PDB file of C-alpha atoms in Angstrom:
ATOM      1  CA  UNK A   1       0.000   0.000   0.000  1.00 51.00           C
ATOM      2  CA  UNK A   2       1.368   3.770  -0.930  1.00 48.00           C
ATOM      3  CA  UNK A   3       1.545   6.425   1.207  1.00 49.00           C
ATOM      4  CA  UNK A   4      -1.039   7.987  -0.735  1.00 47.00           C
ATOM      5  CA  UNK A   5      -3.704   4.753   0.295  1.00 51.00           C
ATOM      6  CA  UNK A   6      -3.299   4.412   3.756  1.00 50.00           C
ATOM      7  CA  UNK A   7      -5.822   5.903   5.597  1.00 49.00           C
ATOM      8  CA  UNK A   8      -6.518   9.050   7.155  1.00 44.00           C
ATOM      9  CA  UNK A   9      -8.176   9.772  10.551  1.00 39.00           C
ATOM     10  CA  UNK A  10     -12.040  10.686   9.377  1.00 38.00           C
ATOM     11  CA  UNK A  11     -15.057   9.830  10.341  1.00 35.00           C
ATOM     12  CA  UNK A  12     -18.234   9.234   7.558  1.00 36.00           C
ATOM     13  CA  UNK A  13     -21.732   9.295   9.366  1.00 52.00           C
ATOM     14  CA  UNK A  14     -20.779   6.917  11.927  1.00 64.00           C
ATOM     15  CA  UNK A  15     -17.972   4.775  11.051  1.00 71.00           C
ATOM     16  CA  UNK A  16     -14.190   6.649  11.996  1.00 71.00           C
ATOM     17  CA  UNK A  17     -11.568   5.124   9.349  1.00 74.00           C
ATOM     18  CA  UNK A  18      -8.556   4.172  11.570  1.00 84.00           C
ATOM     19  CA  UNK A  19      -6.435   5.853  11.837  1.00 83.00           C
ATOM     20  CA  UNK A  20      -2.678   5.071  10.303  1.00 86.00           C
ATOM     21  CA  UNK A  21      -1.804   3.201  13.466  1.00 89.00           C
ATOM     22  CA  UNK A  22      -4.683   1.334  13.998  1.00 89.00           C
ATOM     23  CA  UNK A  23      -4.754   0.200  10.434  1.00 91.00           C
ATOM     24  CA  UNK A  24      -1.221  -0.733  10.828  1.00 92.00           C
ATOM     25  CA  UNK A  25      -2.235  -3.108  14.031  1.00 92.00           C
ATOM     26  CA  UNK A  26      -5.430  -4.104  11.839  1.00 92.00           C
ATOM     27  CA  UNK A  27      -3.560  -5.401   8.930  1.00 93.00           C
ATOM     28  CA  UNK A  28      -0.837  -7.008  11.291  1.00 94.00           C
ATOM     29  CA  UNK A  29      -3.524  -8.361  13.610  1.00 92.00           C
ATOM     30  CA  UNK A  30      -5.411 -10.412  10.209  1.00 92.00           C
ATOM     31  CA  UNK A  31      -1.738 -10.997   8.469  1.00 92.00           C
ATOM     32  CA  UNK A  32      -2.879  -9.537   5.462  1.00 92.00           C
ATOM     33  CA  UNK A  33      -1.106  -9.070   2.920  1.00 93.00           C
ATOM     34  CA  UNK A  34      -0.268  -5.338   0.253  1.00 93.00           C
ATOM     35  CA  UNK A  35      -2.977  -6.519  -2.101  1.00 94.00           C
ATOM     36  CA  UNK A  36      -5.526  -8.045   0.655  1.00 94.00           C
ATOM     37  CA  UNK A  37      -5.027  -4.470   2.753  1.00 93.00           C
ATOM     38  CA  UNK A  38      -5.605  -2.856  -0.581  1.00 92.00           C
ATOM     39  CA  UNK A  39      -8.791  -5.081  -1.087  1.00 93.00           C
ATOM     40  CA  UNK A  40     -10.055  -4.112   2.459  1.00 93.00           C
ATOM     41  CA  UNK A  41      -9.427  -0.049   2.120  1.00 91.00           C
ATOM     42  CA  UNK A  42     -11.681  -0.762  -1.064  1.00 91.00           C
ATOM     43  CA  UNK A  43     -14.774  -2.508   0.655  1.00 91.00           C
ATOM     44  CA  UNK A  44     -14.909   0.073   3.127  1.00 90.00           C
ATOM     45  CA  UNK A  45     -14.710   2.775   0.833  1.00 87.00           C
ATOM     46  CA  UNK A  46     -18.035   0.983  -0.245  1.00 87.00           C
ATOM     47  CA  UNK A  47     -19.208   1.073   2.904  1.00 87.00           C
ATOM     48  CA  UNK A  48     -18.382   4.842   3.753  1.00 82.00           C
ATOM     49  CA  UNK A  49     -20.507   5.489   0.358  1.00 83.00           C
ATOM     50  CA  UNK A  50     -23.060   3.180   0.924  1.00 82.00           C
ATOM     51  CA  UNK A  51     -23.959   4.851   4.731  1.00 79.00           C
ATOM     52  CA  UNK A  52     -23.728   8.585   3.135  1.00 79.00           C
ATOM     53  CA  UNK A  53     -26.183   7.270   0.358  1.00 80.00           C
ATOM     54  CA  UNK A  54     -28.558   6.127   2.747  1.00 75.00           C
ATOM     55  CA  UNK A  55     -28.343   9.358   5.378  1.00 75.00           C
ATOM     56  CA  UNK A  56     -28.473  11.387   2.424  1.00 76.00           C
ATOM     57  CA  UNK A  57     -31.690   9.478   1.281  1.00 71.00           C
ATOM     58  CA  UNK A  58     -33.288   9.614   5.081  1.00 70.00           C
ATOM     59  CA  UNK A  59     -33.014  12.865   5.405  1.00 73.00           C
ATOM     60  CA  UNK A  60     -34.866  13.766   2.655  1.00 73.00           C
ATOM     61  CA  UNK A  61     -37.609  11.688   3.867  1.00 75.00           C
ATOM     62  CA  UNK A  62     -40.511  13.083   5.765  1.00 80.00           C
ATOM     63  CA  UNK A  63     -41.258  12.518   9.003  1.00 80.00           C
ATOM     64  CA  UNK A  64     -41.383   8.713  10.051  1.00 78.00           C
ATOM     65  CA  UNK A  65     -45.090   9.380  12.151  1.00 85.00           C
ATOM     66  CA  UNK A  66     -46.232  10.669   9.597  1.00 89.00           C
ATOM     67  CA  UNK A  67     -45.369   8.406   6.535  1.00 86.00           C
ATOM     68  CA  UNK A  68     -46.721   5.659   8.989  1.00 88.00           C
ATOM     69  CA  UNK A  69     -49.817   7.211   9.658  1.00 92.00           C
ATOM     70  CA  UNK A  70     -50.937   7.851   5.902  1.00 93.00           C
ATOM     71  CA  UNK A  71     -49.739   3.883   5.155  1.00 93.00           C
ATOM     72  CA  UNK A  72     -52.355   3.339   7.607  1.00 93.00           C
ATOM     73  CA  UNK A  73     -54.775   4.658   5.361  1.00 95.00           C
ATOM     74  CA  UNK A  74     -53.446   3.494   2.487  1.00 95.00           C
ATOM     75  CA  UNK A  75     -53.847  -0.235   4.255  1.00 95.00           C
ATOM     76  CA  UNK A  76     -57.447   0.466   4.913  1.00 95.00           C
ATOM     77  CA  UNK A  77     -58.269   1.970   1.892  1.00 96.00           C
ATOM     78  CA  UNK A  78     -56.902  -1.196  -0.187  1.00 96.00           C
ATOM     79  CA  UNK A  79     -58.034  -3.535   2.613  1.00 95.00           C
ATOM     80  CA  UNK A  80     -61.351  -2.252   1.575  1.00 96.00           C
ATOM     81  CA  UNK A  81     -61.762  -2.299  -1.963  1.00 96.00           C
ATOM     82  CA  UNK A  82     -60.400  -5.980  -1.501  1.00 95.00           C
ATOM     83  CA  UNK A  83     -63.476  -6.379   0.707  1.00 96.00           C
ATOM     84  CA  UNK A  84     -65.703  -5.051  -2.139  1.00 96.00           C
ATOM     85  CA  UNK A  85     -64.044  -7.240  -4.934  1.00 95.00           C
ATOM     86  CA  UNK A  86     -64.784 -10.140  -2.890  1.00 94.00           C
ATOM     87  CA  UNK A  87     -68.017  -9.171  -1.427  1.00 95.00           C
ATOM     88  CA  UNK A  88     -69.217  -8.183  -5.196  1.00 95.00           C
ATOM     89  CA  UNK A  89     -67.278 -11.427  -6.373  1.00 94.00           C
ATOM     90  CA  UNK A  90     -70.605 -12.403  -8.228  1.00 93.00           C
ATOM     91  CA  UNK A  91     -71.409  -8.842  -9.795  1.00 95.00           C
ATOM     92  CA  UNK A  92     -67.809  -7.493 -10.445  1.00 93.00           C
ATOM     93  CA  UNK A  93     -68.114  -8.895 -14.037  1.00 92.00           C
ATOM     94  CA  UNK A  94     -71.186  -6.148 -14.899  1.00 94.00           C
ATOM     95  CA  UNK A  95     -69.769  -3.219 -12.896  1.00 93.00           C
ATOM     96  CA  UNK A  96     -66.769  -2.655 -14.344  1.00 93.00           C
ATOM     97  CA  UNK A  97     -66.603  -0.436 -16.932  1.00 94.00           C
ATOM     98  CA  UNK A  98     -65.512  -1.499 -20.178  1.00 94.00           C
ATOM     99  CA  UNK A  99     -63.130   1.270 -20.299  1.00 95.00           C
ATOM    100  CA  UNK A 100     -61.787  -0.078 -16.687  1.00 95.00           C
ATOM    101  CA  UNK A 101     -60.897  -3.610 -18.219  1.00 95.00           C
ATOM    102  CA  UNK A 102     -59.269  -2.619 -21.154  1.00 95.00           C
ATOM    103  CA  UNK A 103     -56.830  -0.653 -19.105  1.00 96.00           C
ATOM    104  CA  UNK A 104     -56.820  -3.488 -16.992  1.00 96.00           C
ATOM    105  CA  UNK A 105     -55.588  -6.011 -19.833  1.00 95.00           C
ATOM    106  CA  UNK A 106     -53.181  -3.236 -21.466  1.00 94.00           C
ATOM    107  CA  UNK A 107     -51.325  -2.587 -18.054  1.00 94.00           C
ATOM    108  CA  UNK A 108     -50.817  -6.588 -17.452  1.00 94.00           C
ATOM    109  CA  UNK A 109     -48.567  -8.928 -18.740  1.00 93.00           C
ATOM    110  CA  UNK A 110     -49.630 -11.975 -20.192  1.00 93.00           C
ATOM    111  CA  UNK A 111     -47.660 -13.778 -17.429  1.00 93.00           C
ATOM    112  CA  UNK A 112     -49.322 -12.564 -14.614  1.00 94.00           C
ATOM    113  CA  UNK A 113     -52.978 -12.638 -16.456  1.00 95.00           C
ATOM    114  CA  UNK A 114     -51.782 -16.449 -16.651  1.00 95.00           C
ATOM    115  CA  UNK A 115     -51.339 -16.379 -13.287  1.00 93.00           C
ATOM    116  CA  UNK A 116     -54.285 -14.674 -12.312  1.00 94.00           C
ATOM    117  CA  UNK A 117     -56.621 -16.941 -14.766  1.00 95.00           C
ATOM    118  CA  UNK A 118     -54.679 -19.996 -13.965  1.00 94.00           C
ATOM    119  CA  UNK A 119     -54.412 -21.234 -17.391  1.00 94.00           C
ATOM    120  CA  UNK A 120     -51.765 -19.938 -20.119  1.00 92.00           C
ATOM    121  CA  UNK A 121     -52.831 -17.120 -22.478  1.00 92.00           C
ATOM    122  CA  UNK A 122     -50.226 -16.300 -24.407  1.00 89.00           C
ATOM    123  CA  UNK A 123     -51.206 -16.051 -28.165  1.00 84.00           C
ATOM    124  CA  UNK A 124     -51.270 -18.889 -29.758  1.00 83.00           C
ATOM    125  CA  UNK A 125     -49.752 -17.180 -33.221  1.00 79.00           C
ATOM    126  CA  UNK A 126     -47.552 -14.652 -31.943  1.00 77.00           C
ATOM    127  CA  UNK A 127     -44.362 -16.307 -33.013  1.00 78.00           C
ATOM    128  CA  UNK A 128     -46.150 -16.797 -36.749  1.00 76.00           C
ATOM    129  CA  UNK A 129     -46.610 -12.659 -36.272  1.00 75.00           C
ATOM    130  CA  UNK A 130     -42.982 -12.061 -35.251  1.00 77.00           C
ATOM    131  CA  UNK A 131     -41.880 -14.232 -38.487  1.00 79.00           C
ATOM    132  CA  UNK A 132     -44.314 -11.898 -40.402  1.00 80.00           C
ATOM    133  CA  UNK A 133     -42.546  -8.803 -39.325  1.00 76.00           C
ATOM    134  CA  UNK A 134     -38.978 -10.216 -39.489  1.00 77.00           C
ATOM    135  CA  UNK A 135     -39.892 -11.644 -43.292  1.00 80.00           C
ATOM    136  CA  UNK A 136     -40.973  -7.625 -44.103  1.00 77.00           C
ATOM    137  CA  UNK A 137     -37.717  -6.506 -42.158  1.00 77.00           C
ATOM    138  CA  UNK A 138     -40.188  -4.641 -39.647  1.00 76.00           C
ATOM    139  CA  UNK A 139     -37.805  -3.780 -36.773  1.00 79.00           C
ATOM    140  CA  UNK A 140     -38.381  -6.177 -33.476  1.00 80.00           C
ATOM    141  CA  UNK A 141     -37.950  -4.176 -30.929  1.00 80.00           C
ATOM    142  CA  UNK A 142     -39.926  -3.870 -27.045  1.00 78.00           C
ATOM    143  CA  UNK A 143     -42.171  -0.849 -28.625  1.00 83.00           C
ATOM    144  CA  UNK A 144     -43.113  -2.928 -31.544  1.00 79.00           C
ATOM    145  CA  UNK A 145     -43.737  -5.976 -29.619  1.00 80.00           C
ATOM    146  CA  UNK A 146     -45.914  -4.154 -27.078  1.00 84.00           C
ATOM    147  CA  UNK A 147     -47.700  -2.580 -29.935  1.00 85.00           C
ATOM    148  CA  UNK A 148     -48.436  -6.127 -31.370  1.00 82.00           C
ATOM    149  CA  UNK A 149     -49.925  -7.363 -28.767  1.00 86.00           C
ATOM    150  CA  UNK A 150     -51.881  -4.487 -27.617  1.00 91.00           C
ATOM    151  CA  UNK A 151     -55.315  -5.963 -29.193  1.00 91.00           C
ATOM    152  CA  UNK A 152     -54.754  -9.537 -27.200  1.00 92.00           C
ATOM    153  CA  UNK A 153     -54.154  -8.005 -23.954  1.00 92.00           C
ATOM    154  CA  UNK A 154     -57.052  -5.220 -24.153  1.00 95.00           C
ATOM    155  CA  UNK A 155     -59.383  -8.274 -25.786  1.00 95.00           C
ATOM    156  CA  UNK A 156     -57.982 -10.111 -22.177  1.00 95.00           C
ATOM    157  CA  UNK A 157     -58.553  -7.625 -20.301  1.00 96.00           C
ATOM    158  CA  UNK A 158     -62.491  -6.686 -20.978  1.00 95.00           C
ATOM    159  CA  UNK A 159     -63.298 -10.357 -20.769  1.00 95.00           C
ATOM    160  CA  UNK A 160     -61.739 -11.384 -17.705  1.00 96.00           C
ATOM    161  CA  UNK A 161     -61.265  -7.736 -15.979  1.00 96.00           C
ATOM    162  CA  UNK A 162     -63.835  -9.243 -12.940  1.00 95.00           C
ATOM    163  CA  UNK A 163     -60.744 -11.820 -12.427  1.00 96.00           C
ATOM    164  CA  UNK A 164     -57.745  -9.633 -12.936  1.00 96.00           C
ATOM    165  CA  UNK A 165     -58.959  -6.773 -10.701  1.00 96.00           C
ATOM    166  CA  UNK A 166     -59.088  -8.654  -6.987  1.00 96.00           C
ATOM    167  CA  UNK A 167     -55.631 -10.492  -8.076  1.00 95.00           C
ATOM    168  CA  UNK A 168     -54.165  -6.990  -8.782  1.00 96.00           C
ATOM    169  CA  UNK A 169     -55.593  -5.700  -5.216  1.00 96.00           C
ATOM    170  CA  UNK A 170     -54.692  -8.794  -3.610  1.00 95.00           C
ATOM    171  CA  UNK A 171     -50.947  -9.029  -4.699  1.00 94.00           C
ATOM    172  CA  UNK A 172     -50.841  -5.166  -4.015  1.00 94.00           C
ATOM    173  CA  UNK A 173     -53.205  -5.313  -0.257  1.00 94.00           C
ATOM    174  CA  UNK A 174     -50.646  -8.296   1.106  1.00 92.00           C
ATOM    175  CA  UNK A 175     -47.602  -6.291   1.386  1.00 91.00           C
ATOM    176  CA  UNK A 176     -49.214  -3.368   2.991  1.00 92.00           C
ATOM    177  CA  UNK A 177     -51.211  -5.768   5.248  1.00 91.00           C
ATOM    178  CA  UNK A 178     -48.026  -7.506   6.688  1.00 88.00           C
ATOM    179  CA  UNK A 179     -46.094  -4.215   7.125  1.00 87.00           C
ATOM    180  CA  UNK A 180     -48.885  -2.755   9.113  1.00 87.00           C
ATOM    181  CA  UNK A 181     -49.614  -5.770  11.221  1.00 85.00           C
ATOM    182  CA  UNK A 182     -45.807  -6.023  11.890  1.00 77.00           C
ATOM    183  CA  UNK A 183     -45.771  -2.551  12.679  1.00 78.00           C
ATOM    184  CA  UNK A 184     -48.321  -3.547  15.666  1.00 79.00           C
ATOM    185  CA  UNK A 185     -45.903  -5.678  17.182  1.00 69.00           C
ATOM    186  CA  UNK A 186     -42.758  -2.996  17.043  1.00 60.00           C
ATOM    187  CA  UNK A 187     -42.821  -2.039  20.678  1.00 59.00           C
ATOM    188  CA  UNK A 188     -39.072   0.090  20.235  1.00 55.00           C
ATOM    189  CA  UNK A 189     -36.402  -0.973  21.706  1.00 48.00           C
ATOM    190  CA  UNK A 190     -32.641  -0.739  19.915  1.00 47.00           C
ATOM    191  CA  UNK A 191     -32.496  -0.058  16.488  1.00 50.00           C
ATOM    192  CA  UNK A 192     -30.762  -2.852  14.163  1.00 53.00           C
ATOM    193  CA  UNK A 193     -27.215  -1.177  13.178  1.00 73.00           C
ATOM    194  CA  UNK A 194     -26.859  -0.186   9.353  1.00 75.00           C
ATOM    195  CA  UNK A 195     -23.378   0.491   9.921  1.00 80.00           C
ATOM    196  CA  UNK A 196     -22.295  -2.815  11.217  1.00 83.00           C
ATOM    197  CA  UNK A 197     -25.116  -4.857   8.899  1.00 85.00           C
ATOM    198  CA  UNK A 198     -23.431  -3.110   5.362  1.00 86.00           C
ATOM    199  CA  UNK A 199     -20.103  -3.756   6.767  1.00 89.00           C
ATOM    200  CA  UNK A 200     -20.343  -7.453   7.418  1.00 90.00           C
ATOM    201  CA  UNK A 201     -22.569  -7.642   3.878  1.00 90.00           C
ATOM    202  CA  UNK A 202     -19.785  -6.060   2.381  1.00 91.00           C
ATOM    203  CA  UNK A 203     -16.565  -7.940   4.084  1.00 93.00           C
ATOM    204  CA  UNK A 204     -18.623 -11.153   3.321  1.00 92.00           C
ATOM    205  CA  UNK A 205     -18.680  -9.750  -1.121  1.00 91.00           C
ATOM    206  CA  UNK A 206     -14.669  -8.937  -0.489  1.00 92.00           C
ATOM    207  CA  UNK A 207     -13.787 -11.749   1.886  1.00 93.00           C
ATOM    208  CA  UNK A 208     -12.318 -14.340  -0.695  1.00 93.00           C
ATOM    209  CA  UNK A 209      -9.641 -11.186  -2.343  1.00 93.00           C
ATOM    210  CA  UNK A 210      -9.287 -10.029   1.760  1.00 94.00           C
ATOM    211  CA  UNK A 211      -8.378 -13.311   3.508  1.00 93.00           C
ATOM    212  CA  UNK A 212      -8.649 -15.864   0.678  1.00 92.00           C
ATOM    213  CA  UNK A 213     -12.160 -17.639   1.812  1.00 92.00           C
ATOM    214  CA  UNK A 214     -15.138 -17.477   1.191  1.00 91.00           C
ATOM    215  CA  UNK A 215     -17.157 -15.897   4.046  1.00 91.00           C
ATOM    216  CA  UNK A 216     -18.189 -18.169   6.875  1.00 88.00           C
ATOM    217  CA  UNK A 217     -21.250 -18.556   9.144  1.00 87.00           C
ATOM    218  CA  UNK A 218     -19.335 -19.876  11.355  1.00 87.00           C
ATOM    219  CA  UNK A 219     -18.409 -18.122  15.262  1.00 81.00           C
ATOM    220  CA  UNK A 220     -14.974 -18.438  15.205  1.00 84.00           C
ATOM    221  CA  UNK A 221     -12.499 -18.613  12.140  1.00 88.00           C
ATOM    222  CA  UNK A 222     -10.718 -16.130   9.754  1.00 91.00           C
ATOM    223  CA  UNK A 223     -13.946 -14.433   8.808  1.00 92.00           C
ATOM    224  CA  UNK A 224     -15.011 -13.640  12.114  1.00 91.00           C
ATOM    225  CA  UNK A 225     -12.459 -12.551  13.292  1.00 92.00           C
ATOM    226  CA  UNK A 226     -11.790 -10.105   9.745  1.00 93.00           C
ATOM    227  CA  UNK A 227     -14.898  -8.626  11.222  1.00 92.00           C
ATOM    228  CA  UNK A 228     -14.244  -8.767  14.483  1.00 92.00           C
ATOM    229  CA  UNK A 229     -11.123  -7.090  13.946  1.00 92.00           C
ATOM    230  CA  UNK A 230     -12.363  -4.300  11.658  1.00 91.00           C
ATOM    231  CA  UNK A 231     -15.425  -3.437  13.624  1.00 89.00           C
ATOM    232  CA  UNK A 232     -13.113  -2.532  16.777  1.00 89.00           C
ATOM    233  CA  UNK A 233     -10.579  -0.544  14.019  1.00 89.00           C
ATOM    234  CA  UNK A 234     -13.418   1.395  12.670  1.00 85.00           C
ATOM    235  CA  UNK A 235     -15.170   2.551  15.985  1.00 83.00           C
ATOM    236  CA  UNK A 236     -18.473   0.130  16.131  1.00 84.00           C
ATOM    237  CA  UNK A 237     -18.932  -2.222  18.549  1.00 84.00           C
ATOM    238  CA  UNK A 238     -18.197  -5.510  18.904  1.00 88.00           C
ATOM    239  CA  UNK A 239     -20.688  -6.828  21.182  1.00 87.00           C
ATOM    240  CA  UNK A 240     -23.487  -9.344  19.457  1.00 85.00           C
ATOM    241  CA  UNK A 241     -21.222  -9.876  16.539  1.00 87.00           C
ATOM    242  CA  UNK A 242     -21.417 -13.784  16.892  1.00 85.00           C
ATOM    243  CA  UNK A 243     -25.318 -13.868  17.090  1.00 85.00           C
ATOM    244  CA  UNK A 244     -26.087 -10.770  14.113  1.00 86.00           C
ATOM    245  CA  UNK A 245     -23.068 -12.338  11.795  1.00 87.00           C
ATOM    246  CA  UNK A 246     -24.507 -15.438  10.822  1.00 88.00           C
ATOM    247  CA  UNK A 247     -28.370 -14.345   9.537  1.00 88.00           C
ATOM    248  CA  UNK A 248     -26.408 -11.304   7.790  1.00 89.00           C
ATOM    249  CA  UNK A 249     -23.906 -13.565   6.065  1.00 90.00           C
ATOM    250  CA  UNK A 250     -26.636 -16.009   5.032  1.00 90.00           C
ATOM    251  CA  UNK A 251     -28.725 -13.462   3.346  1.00 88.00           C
ATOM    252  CA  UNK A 252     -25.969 -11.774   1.684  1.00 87.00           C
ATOM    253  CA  UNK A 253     -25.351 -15.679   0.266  1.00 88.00           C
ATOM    254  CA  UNK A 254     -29.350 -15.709  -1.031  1.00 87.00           C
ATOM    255  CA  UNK A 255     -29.327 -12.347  -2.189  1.00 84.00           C
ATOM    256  CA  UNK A 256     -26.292 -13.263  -4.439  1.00 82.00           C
ATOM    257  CA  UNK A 257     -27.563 -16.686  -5.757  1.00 82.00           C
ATOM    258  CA  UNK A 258     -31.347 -14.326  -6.622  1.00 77.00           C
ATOM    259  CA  UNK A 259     -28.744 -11.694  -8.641  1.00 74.00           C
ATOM    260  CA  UNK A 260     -27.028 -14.507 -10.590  1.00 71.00           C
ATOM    261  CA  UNK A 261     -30.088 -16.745 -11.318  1.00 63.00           C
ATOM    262  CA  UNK A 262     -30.181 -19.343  -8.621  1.00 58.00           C
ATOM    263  CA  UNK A 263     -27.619 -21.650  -8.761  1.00 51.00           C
ATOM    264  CA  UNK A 264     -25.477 -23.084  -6.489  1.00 49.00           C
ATOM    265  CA  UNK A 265     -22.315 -21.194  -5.210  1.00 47.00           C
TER     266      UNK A 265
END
């Protein structure tokens, strides 16, 4: 490591960068080497930027009481017309309007009409339409594909809007539902700790170019102690790191296998 990268005493929302003594103990402490210091100074550059992303974003937030309180409503409100889809369940099919279902079928996919339907509707000559357009050297593109299909999805939509409308509200109702009813049983208490949560998530991405291994949910071993060992350097405590490690590790592990498709790793 240069001069020029070792670090300087700073401190970014919460987390102080050692200072060039402490990183000097830090990187004797985990015998790492040049190029695995290097690789360190770079993940918590991430971190630095991740935690000033996310103060920058809170504070432009409005105020927590009162974002909960209109969610609330929101809850209600679509808690409601879910009661009406289902209580009208027999009717819904002659009190939509026409113009209603045709947005209906132009704003879904023909995936998730599948879904809603439970059988597949995707047109049946389609790919005979596409060979159409590529035989008069029509450009394929999203637009033009979207534009194809527009008739099949409205023509979906006004026949089965009585269907599509309570899956919409029910896939949309369930989220808002579960947040409010979890936000019942928050009773206070300590806050989890962003800082130490993106630092672990991000020593666990950097952990095979930092100490050679993949990281571990294990309580003891080089991970551990990697952030063990940088926690203390960088001013956060060290307290509960065995018990929040493990469920942080594992869902940075699911969260990478979801980004690269689901296979193993």
């Amino acid at each position: 490591m240069t001069k020029s990268e070792t670090p300087t005493s700073q401190t970014l929302v919460n987390i102080t960068i050692p200072e060039s003594t402490a990183w000097s103990d830090l990187v004797r402490d985990l015998k790492l080497t040049k190029m695995q210091a290097h690789e360190l100074l770079i993940a918590l550059r991430h971190v630095h930027a991740d935690v000033e992303f996310y103060n920058q974003a809170v504070a432009g937030r409005p105020d927590r009481k009162e974002l909960i309180r209109r969610l609330r409503l929101m809850e209600k409100a679509f808690g409601r017309l879910q009661y009406e889809c289902r209580r009208n369940a027999a009717f819904l099919e002659f009190l939509l309007p026409h113009d209603a279902g045709a947005f209906l079928g132009l704003s879904l996919t023909f995936t998730y009409m599948g879904e809603a339907l439970g059988e597949d509707v995707f047109p049946k000559n389609f790919d005979f339409q596409m060979e159409r357009m590529a035989a008069d050297e029509t450009p394929i593109t999203l637009r033009s594909l979207e534009e194809l299909s527009r008739p099949m999805r409205e023509s979906l939509g006004l026949k089965h809007s009585h269907r599509l409308l309570p899956h919409l509200v029910d896939h949309i109702y369930a989220p808002l539902k579960k947040w409010v009813e979890l936000d019942r049983l928050n009773r206070g208490g300590r806050k989890p700790q962003l800082e130490r949560r993106l630092l672990i998530n991000e020593l666990a991405r950097a952990a095979p170019d930092i100490i050679g291994e993949k990281a571990s949910v294990a309580t003891s071993g080089r991970f551990v102690n990697l952030c063990a060992g940088v926690m203390s350097a960088c001013g956060l405590p060290v307290e509960g790191l065995e018990k929040a490690m493990p469920g942080i590790v594992k869902q940075f592990r699911i969260d990478k296998r979801e980004k690269n498709g689901g296979g193993k790793k």
